[in-house]
Amino acid sequence: MPHHIPPTIFASQIPGKGKGLFTSQAIEAGNLVFSIDHPLVCVPDNDHLNTICYNCFSDDGTRKLKSCMGCKVVRYCSQTDPTSLKAEGCQSQSWKVYHKHECKALSQQYPNIPPSVPRIVMQLLLRRRAGALTETEWIDFLSLQTHLDDFRRNDLEDNGGVTRLQDVIMMSHAAWKFSAVNETSDFVESVTTRTIINSMTASNAALDPLGTCLSTYASQLNHSCDPNCIFTFSGRSLSVRSLQAIPAGGELTISYVDISMSRSERQKKLKSSYYFECACSYCSASLTCGQPDIPESLRVKMSNDEILRLEKEGNRLQALAADAAPEKKAGILDQAVDLFRPYKDIYPIWRYPWPLINYTVELVCIDQGHWLMAFARALKAYFYTEPVHYPLTWHPVRTVRTFVLLKIIFELGYQANQGPDSEQYSAALAKYNIHFPAVIAALVDEIDAAIPNGFGTYSSFAAQFRPCREGTLSQRPHMEKDAWEKERVKLRRLADELVN
């Protein structure tokens, strides 16, 4: 499990919080803090078992994946894992390290494959029984907080009508049954809750979720609603990068939840999922993304209870739309938009859950091929939401969203020039007289400038973006000094007129 952790990064006990990670040396913003090539466990979620390599997590779609002949559950590319110390293929390396311990158990469950958490628990138990985990790895895992008593005390129902504790019991039983280990139900349940509490979402270069990762070292990172670090993935390799300047002796923190959530929603999520009340600087001062949690424009027009009811209903509709069948998404999102329409003059566009609703509408427009509206929604976020949520121009989330905007522009150009509705697209865009070559050049430059700080020059995101950058070099127009500012005015006008 190669770690690239400087000696200046150390773990220390924090009264009332458990362990945390600290730095003995000042760190500038935009630097790699540490990386872990091979976390303790990293598995694809069920939606990606057939689409990414089980070992290197390659998801570029260019490599043919081959199923494991033993279990038929996992798939591998034929490439050599770039993080491997030996020049061996992904299937060979995976088999030697972990898959040979779980293959038979997975084959017994095929084709009804359990979710990622019980698969992780099963793999850990089997590797432990086979002596494939070192004593240090196992002790480090057992030192993680379990919160099993909290699961039992706070037996709340989830959206499916199953309580969290019932979910833990069912997942633990599945892991125990198929691993056939000689352990008590209490112990297996504690392994399950440790996994749930301490895991993080493994993602691709575009920050789309791919699976679940558990690193006993990275799991010592504590939460803040104003985090000074963020984690990204290149394959299964985990990197932690600094978002702020961190002084010597400072604690490294990440956010466990969406930082755009209002304070009440953040507290609710942290309490129900991680069993603690956040007392960070933002929560103590009732701030969200550095802004007053309830802006004055709302406070003078609505009571706190009215705001919370509106927020709760908007969040419910957005979540409902996210899980709905494709043909029902648009109708549910229309309800969410109509819910906030009477408050559009006082409810800030950056305030939760409005940005999430806007982003979900954007994704639906992309899925349904409504490229002009997808463009307008993406511009709305680009101008009004993301600068508030992610003030750093090189923040990874902001950079990925800008890349999505760029891809929408490419598709819009195709539709306006060669698509079946080219006349309608051309007529709609002609009103704004946008010089798209200048817009593309400016956005490419923004993304290119953001990569070294936000992702790293040799990251998977940098590799994914490189063909786009190189493909636009020959088409770069001569631009006057204020050309981009002029185009921004036009783009903002389009967004304001089409999204009201």
XYZ file of C-alpha atoms in Angstrom:
500
model
C 0.000 0.000 0.000
C 2.466 2.730 -1.153
C 1.908 6.044 0.607
C 3.466 9.303 -0.527
C 3.168 11.128 2.787
C 5.746 13.754 3.748
C 7.216 13.430 7.249
C 5.690 16.834 7.989
C 2.181 15.302 7.986
C 1.296 13.593 11.247
C -1.693 12.234 13.151
C -2.593 13.531 16.591
C -5.378 12.970 19.104
C -7.953 15.768 19.428
C -9.963 15.927 22.664
C -13.556 14.963 21.947
C -12.942 14.349 18.223
C -10.632 11.370 17.959
C -7.613 11.602 15.701
C -6.853 14.254 13.106
C -4.122 14.952 10.571
C -1.825 17.957 10.990
C 1.125 19.568 9.272
C 4.308 20.647 11.035
C 5.251 22.823 8.081
C 3.259 25.591 6.390
C 1.535 24.533 3.148
C 0.594 26.955 0.397
C -2.795 26.719 -1.299
C -2.946 24.558 -4.413
C -0.306 22.003 -3.396
C -0.347 18.233 -3.181
C -0.423 17.415 0.537
C -0.146 13.626 0.288
C -1.251 10.745 -1.929
C -2.018 7.051 -1.489
C -1.598 4.812 -4.519
C -3.409 1.780 -3.138
C -5.958 2.399 -0.364
C -6.869 -0.498 1.907
C -9.944 -1.248 -0.214
C -11.359 0.365 -3.335
C -14.267 -1.237 -5.195
C -16.552 -0.066 -8.015
C -20.197 0.450 -7.157
C -22.732 -1.862 -8.772
C -23.476 0.552 -11.622
C -19.824 0.504 -12.684
C -18.821 -3.130 -12.179
C -19.299 -3.723 -15.923
C -17.819 -0.451 -17.154
C -14.521 0.125 -15.317
C -11.438 -1.928 -14.598
C -11.676 -3.490 -11.149
C -7.997 -2.833 -10.507
C -6.978 0.513 -12.057
C -10.504 2.023 -12.281
C -9.949 3.009 -15.927
C -13.230 4.319 -17.323
C -12.169 6.056 -20.537
C -14.246 3.673 -22.674
C -11.368 2.931 -25.063
C -10.197 -0.332 -23.506
C -11.968 -3.643 -23.862
C -12.760 -5.114 -20.471
C -12.537 -8.853 -19.824
C -14.607 -10.602 -17.159
C -12.988 -12.669 -14.445
C -13.662 -16.248 -15.544
C -14.067 -17.326 -11.928
C -16.776 -15.014 -10.570
C -17.990 -13.239 -13.745
C -18.587 -10.201 -11.522
C -15.509 -8.032 -12.007
C -13.792 -6.892 -15.205
C -10.263 -5.899 -16.131
C -8.510 -3.949 -18.837
C -5.373 -5.393 -20.399
C -3.189 -2.464 -19.462
C -0.320 -2.524 -16.993
C -1.310 -0.653 -13.849
C 0.854 2.520 -13.868
C 1.041 2.514 -10.049
C 2.332 -1.054 -9.886
C 5.967 -1.597 -8.949
C 6.028 -4.572 -11.313
C 5.138 -4.624 -15.001
C 2.114 -6.892 -14.561
C -1.394 -6.587 -15.915
C -4.369 -5.413 -13.887
C -5.977 -8.840 -13.541
C -2.743 -10.450 -12.377
C -2.051 -7.739 -9.817
C -5.638 -7.724 -8.550
C -5.615 -11.499 -8.141
C -2.409 -11.520 -6.132
C -3.407 -8.723 -3.761
C -7.101 -9.193 -3.054
C -9.343 -10.785 -5.690
C -8.212 -14.388 -5.142
C -9.619 -14.143 -1.620
C -13.081 -12.965 -2.701
C -13.554 -14.543 -6.147
C -15.314 -17.701 -4.954
C -17.574 -15.767 -2.587
C -18.566 -13.341 -5.365
C -19.293 -16.239 -7.739
C -21.751 -17.658 -5.186
C -23.700 -14.399 -5.273
C -23.708 -13.917 -9.058
C -25.842 -12.471 -10.627
C -27.369 -10.914 -7.473
C -24.383 -8.814 -6.493
C -24.606 -6.946 -3.170
C -23.750 -3.230 -2.878
C -20.204 -1.986 -2.378
C -20.246 -1.860 1.463
C -20.954 -5.584 2.094
C -18.486 -6.434 -0.688
C -15.827 -4.378 1.104
C -16.646 -6.009 4.452
C -16.501 -9.467 2.889
C -13.170 -8.719 1.213
C -11.647 -7.393 4.446
C -12.777 -10.434 6.434
C -11.463 -12.853 3.810
C -8.130 -11.080 3.421
C -7.739 -11.018 7.203
C -8.461 -14.743 7.492
C -5.933 -15.514 4.732
C -3.236 -13.394 6.366
C -3.240 -11.031 3.365
C -3.597 -7.968 5.624
C -0.606 -7.016 7.726
C -1.055 -6.700 11.460
C -0.513 -2.952 11.133
C -3.209 -2.641 8.456
C -5.700 -4.574 10.585
C -4.905 -2.649 13.770
C -5.217 0.642 11.891
C -8.615 -0.453 10.595
C -9.850 -1.531 14.033
C -8.724 1.813 15.466
C -11.251 3.631 13.254
C -14.429 4.870 14.884
C -17.307 2.419 14.537
C -20.295 4.367 15.961
C -22.140 1.058 16.257
C -23.830 2.216 19.453
C -24.976 5.370 17.646
C -26.456 3.260 14.851
C -28.387 1.339 17.481
C -29.538 4.397 19.404
C -30.485 6.495 16.378
C -32.505 3.943 14.475
C -33.856 6.307 11.817
C -35.616 5.189 8.655
C -34.042 5.884 5.294
C -35.974 6.676 2.125
C -36.709 3.019 1.459
C -38.436 2.490 4.781
C -35.498 0.474 6.130
C -33.722 1.786 9.193
C -29.974 2.347 9.130
C -29.509 -0.349 11.749
C -31.572 -2.849 9.746
C -29.449 -1.971 6.720
C -26.270 -2.619 8.732
C -27.597 -5.954 9.995
C -28.576 -7.116 6.489
C -25.258 -6.069 4.936
C -23.303 -7.659 7.779
C -25.222 -10.893 7.489
C -24.548 -11.064 3.734
C -20.828 -10.439 4.278
C -20.683 -13.024 7.091
C -22.647 -15.650 5.139
C -20.565 -15.552 1.961
C -17.208 -15.052 3.647
C -17.978 -17.951 6.044
C -15.659 -16.488 8.667
C -15.798 -17.555 12.296
C -16.728 -14.166 13.758
C -19.591 -12.929 15.941
C -22.421 -10.907 14.473
C -21.435 -7.952 16.699
C -17.901 -7.971 15.306
C -19.022 -8.175 11.670
C -21.492 -5.352 12.302
C -18.668 -3.249 13.736
C -16.631 -3.895 10.563
C -19.645 -2.775 8.523
C -20.189 0.441 10.476
C -16.474 1.248 10.378
C -16.666 0.897 6.613
C -19.751 3.101 6.308
C -18.433 5.870 8.563
C -14.872 6.007 7.240
C -15.249 5.372 3.500
C -15.190 8.019 0.806
C -16.537 8.114 -2.731
C -14.020 7.158 -5.412
C -14.548 9.271 -8.534
C -13.247 9.682 -12.053
C -11.484 12.704 -13.550
C -14.810 14.520 -13.923
C -15.632 13.872 -10.229
C -18.420 11.458 -11.167
C -18.836 8.707 -8.539
C -17.388 5.323 -9.478
C -17.253 3.393 -6.226
C -16.220 3.289 -2.592
C -12.724 3.757 -1.176
C -11.442 3.073 2.333
C -8.044 4.403 3.389
C -7.278 4.088 7.087
C -4.851 6.997 6.792
C -7.039 9.417 4.827
C -10.045 8.586 7.008
C -8.322 10.487 9.826
C -9.106 13.726 8.001
C -11.753 15.565 10.001
C -14.616 17.629 8.644
C -15.022 21.378 8.227
C -17.673 23.316 6.301
C -14.782 25.589 5.291
C -12.277 22.847 4.391
C -8.639 23.608 3.681
C -8.171 20.401 1.657
C -9.974 18.338 -0.964
C -9.404 14.818 -2.245
C -9.382 13.737 -5.882
C -8.710 10.422 -7.603
C -6.608 9.276 -10.540
C -7.785 5.721 -10.997
C -7.729 4.235 -7.499
C -4.913 6.556 -6.412
C -6.123 9.090 -3.836
C -4.634 12.590 -3.654
C -5.265 15.250 -1.026
C -4.615 18.838 -2.157
C -4.704 22.107 -0.214
C -7.454 24.637 -0.890
C -6.100 27.223 1.536
C -2.775 28.214 2.987
C -2.337 26.004 6.071
C -0.024 27.262 8.827
C 2.511 25.080 10.588
C 0.659 23.136 13.270
C -2.640 23.510 11.399
C -5.134 20.673 11.039
C -5.968 19.296 7.596
C -9.710 19.186 6.953
C -12.071 18.126 4.184
C -15.846 18.446 3.863
C -17.969 15.351 4.404
C -21.032 17.027 2.857
C -21.959 19.393 0.043
C -20.652 22.778 1.220
C -23.452 24.598 -0.623
C -26.034 23.156 1.772
C -27.519 25.577 4.258
C -26.281 25.336 7.834
C -29.418 23.501 8.970
C -29.100 20.914 6.190
C -25.382 20.430 6.824
C -25.990 19.862 10.514
C -28.825 17.461 9.786
C -26.727 15.457 7.321
C -23.661 15.305 9.573
C -25.728 14.276 12.590
C -27.658 11.543 10.775
C -24.691 10.153 8.806
C -21.661 10.734 11.052
C -23.188 11.308 14.499
C -21.654 14.661 15.410
C -22.636 18.313 15.496
C -20.316 20.537 13.511
C -18.812 23.458 15.412
C -16.550 24.770 12.645
C -16.100 28.504 12.094
C -18.825 28.600 9.419
C -21.414 26.764 11.507
C -20.585 28.809 14.607
C -21.075 32.045 12.657
C -24.093 30.726 10.672
C -22.306 31.011 7.350
C -22.664 29.089 4.108
C -19.814 29.415 1.612
C -18.691 32.494 3.506
C -22.092 34.181 3.111
C -24.773 34.719 5.788
C -26.699 31.469 5.984
C -30.000 33.354 5.809
C -29.368 36.506 3.726
C -30.999 39.761 4.719
C -33.106 39.697 1.533
C -34.827 36.595 2.876
C -34.880 37.480 6.556
C -36.958 40.641 6.048
C -39.527 38.882 3.855
C -39.880 35.409 5.382
C -39.715 33.791 8.788
C -37.080 31.177 9.545
C -39.763 28.480 9.557
C -41.010 29.554 6.115
C -37.473 29.498 4.718
C -36.794 26.046 6.138
C -40.091 24.683 4.770
C -39.282 26.062 1.319
C -35.776 24.641 1.517
C -37.029 21.239 2.654
C -39.630 20.968 -0.117
C -37.157 22.089 -2.782
C -34.662 19.510 -1.550
C -37.346 16.806 -1.583
C -38.341 17.565 -5.169
C -34.732 17.675 -6.362
C -33.969 14.306 -4.733
C -37.189 12.877 -6.186
C -36.213 14.062 -9.664
C -32.691 12.669 -9.346
C -34.083 9.169 -8.689
C -37.064 9.382 -11.045
C -37.447 7.650 -14.389
C -36.171 9.807 -17.294
C -39.660 10.575 -18.570
C -40.733 11.913 -15.159
C -37.694 14.040 -14.276
C -38.703 17.154 -16.211
C -42.170 17.325 -14.657
C -40.838 17.042 -11.103
C -38.175 19.672 -11.769
C -40.820 22.003 -13.179
C -42.560 21.746 -9.806
C -39.289 22.636 -8.041
C -38.696 25.640 -10.307
C -42.304 26.810 -9.819
C -41.855 26.462 -6.056
C -39.084 29.074 -6.042
C -40.450 31.330 -8.796
C -42.435 33.610 -6.422
C -39.229 34.217 -4.442
C -36.825 34.771 -7.349
C -36.245 38.434 -6.408
C -35.274 37.648 -2.825
C -33.973 34.043 -2.840
C -30.298 34.119 -3.892
C -29.558 31.853 -6.837
C -26.515 30.475 -5.014
C -28.464 29.415 -1.929
C -29.336 25.766 -1.355
C -31.246 23.973 -2.789
C -31.657 26.241 -5.817
C -28.172 25.497 -7.286
C -28.803 21.754 -6.992
C -32.139 22.128 -8.749
C -30.527 24.217 -11.505
C -27.747 21.643 -11.957
C -30.214 18.746 -12.115
C -32.229 20.632 -14.761
C -28.987 21.156 -16.698
C -28.238 17.418 -16.629
C -31.766 16.575 -17.776
C -31.416 19.057 -20.658
C -28.161 17.372 -21.675
C -29.723 13.891 -21.475
C -32.695 15.017 -23.576
C -30.625 16.969 -26.106
C -31.975 20.419 -25.210
C -28.591 22.029 -25.760
C -29.575 25.690 -25.711
C -31.264 25.374 -22.324
C -28.381 23.252 -21.024
C -26.079 26.073 -22.165
C -28.173 28.705 -20.399
C -28.325 26.688 -17.156
C -24.580 26.051 -17.206
C -23.939 29.772 -17.781
C -26.239 30.673 -14.891
C -24.127 28.511 -12.580
C -20.877 29.787 -14.112
C -21.720 33.430 -13.447
C -23.830 33.368 -10.298
C -23.347 30.158 -8.310
C -19.868 28.738 -8.676
C -17.962 31.962 -7.841
C -19.816 31.977 -4.495
C -19.511 28.276 -3.727
C -15.941 27.966 -5.013
C -14.198 31.374 -4.912
C -10.923 29.783 -6.016
C -10.838 29.892 -9.819
C -8.873 26.635 -9.753
C -11.155 24.726 -7.385
C -11.594 21.201 -8.846
C -15.398 21.314 -8.802
C -15.489 24.721 -10.484
C -12.959 23.560 -13.082
C -14.947 20.418 -13.910
C -18.140 22.451 -14.295
C -16.331 24.843 -16.644
C -15.185 21.840 -18.684
C -18.813 20.662 -18.899
C -19.795 24.156 -20.104
C -17.093 23.920 -22.765
C -18.388 20.542 -23.945
C -21.915 21.960 -24.158
C -20.587 24.768 -26.366
C -18.965 22.226 -28.695
C -22.239 20.319 -28.966
C -24.169 23.561 -29.451
C -21.847 24.459 -32.318
C -22.490 21.102 -33.944
C -26.247 21.479 -33.578
C -26.209 25.014 -35.004
C -24.118 23.984 -38.020
C -24.947 20.362 -38.805
C -27.787 19.191 -36.551
C -31.327 18.465 -37.747
C -32.580 21.651 -36.053
C -29.659 23.819 -37.161
C -31.880 26.660 -38.389
C -33.651 26.997 -35.030
C -30.372 26.890 -33.089
C -28.719 29.406 -35.416
C -31.666 31.788 -35.192
C -31.800 31.567 -31.380
C -28.061 32.237 -31.016
C -27.918 34.989 -33.650
C -29.806 37.288 -31.293
C -26.819 37.420 -28.944
C -24.026 37.714 -31.541
C -21.658 35.610 -29.442
C -18.144 35.123 -30.832
C -17.775 31.472 -29.855
C -14.113 31.045 -30.894
C -13.195 33.753 -28.380
C -15.378 32.135 -25.692
C -13.830 28.708 -26.289
C -10.300 30.133 -26.165
C -11.006 31.930 -22.875
C -12.562 28.867 -21.214
C -9.729 26.621 -22.390
C -7.249 29.068 -20.857
C -9.223 29.105 -17.567
C -9.206 25.329 -17.308
C -5.572 25.053 -18.351
C -4.535 27.580 -15.694
C -6.567 25.766 -13.018
C -5.130 22.279 -13.502
C -1.731 22.626 -11.744
C -3.293 23.848 -8.482
C -6.615 22.026 -8.544
C -5.648 18.605 -9.885
C -1.942 18.463 -10.617
C -0.138 18.607 -13.955
C 0.012 14.814 -14.311
C -3.471 14.008 -13.002
C -6.096 12.012 -14.879
C -8.110 15.204 -15.359
C -5.113 16.866 -17.016
C -4.800 13.864 -19.347
C -8.517 13.994 -20.163
C -8.411 17.723 -20.918
C -5.200 17.667 -22.977
C -6.776 16.598 -26.317
C -9.367 19.364 -25.971
C -6.686 21.986 -25.368
C -4.497 20.773 -28.199
C -7.477 20.544 -30.557
C -8.301 24.223 -30.099
C -4.775 25.626 -30.486
C -4.946 25.839 -34.271
C -8.354 27.569 -34.135
C -7.429 30.208 -31.586
C -8.539 33.646 -32.824
C -6.671 36.897 -32.402
C -8.357 38.516 -29.411
C -8.397 42.116 -28.285
C -7.523 42.718 -24.662
C -11.153 43.198 -23.549
C -12.680 40.646 -25.957
C -13.505 38.139 -23.221
C -15.220 40.776 -21.085
C -17.420 41.752 -24.037
C -18.380 38.134 -24.606
C -19.144 37.664 -20.908
C -21.750 40.433 -21.146
C -23.450 38.634 -24.029
C -23.331 35.259 -22.309
C -24.765 36.681 -19.105
C -27.598 38.266 -21.054
C -28.437 34.921 -22.694
C -28.476 33.159 -19.327
C -30.646 35.840 -17.702
C -33.193 35.867 -20.539
C -33.531 32.115 -20.971
C -33.448 31.179 -17.272
C -35.753 33.430 -15.295
